[in-house]
């Protein structure tokens, strides 16, 4: 069991770190304040391969592992949490197309998406179908060689500013087996977008409701077979949980580094506050929790790469632990800064706001606990976790 990174993995990290330092960190606060979606910077990331990290090379992707993607995303999230979170969503949508779409569909759309020339939104959530994705109501009725789509999706990242929608819709009976996955051009006739949501965090990526009114797409735009949609969505969620956990780690590392610098610079009672044992212990706990969370995410990513039968369980555990730890680390870093942590001159309040949503997305952490407990009760903890 080797916990060391390969030279190639270190090179991926270094490239992502340099990109974040040059293109993300200097602008993140302004993008947040102005709710600006940095499409041109995301496309620059695409030129480095970061819009198709684990999509196959045959479709223009990098063909890397989920562990490799984790290493890249963590460095990007250090620079801007919300922008990186969108890039992870685009990667998931692109992987879904390039991994399961027909040869003709991939030839038409694949390289434009893996390069970042076309950006994607992933459309699963509905007003009455969040964690219970199998109950979604948006329909895609087949008429000859077309599907006619009606319904709505909500909380869609990038909506109104992206080019492609990878969506789940009901093509059959009620339940999970009646759901299929479709690629829909974002400007297709019959699509309308709601107002941009005003959110606590993730302000530099737009979030909107999307309505579909008799939207027609060719049957050839289906990804996978009819009825495969729910299965694809669940596969996507395993990787999505690793991705969102990784965004928490990168942001938490930025918060920890900021707190460490501040503790050496800030003086009270005639000495740097880093000399106070209570704050030293707090910093030590933050660092320990961050390393523990990082190792759990890497373990889950490795199991997903290996096709381990318990990968879903480990992805759920990693997502629960890392997003909770990431938020706590940001909160403690803000506390170390006192009143300065609460004002926008410092990045701590943004780190806190952006990291908070990770405990809700890709299944709330309460859902993660349900997944974990259900597996443990069915199989027994000692058999699963050795």
XYZ file of N, CA and C in Angstrom, residues 139-150 170-172 180 182 215-220 222 224-226:
81
model
N -40.875 14.367 -18.430
C -41.110 13.268 -19.353
C -40.434 13.517 -20.695
N -40.084 12.424 -21.358
C -39.588 12.462 -22.737
C -40.380 11.402 -23.504
N -41.418 11.855 -24.161
C -42.314 10.944 -24.887
C -41.809 10.731 -26.300
N -41.725 9.486 -26.703
C -41.186 9.207 -28.037
C -42.259 9.394 -29.102
N -41.907 10.161 -30.130
C -42.745 10.333 -31.313
C -41.875 10.094 -32.537
N -41.985 8.909 -33.123
C -41.158 8.571 -34.268
C -39.687 8.563 -33.919
N -38.911 9.388 -34.581
C -37.468 9.443 -34.349
C -37.072 10.566 -33.396
N -38.038 11.061 -32.612
C -37.761 12.151 -31.678
C -38.326 11.838 -30.299
N -37.744 12.507 -29.300
C -38.343 12.586 -27.969
C -38.918 13.988 -27.793
N -40.095 14.065 -27.175
C -40.718 15.346 -26.863
C -40.688 15.511 -25.347
N -39.955 16.514 -24.885
C -39.656 16.667 -23.456
C -40.545 17.744 -22.845
N -41.132 17.406 -21.680
C -41.931 18.364 -20.923
C -41.636 18.209 -19.434
N -38.165 10.961 -17.840
C -38.912 9.704 -17.790
C -39.398 9.328 -19.180
N -38.879 8.214 -19.684
C -39.296 7.694 -20.986
C -40.197 6.480 -20.844
N -40.345 5.979 -19.625
C -41.137 4.772 -19.397
C -41.993 4.891 -18.163
N -34.425 7.759 -18.555
C -33.367 7.728 -19.571
C -32.574 9.030 -19.538
N -30.580 12.006 -21.714
C -30.625 12.664 -23.019
C -29.669 13.848 -23.065
N -40.101 20.260 -25.999
C -38.755 20.335 -26.569
C -38.464 19.032 -27.311
N -38.084 19.152 -28.564
C -37.841 17.971 -29.400
C -36.341 17.748 -29.599
N -35.927 16.496 -29.385
C -34.548 16.103 -29.681
C -34.579 14.755 -30.390
N -33.603 14.481 -31.252
C -33.558 13.185 -31.935
C -33.370 12.032 -30.949
N -33.914 10.883 -31.273
C -33.703 9.690 -30.446
C -32.206 9.394 -30.327
N -31.441 9.756 -31.360
C -29.998 9.547 -31.325
C -29.290 10.347 -30.250
N -30.070 10.193 -27.192
C -30.125 9.435 -25.939
C -28.745 8.893 -25.603
N -26.854 6.036 -23.700
C -27.177 4.707 -23.196
C -28.511 4.227 -23.740
N -28.975 3.110 -23.209
C -30.253 2.554 -23.634
C -31.407 3.206 -22.896
N -32.611 3.048 -23.430
C -33.787 3.496 -22.680
C -33.835 2.765 -21.346
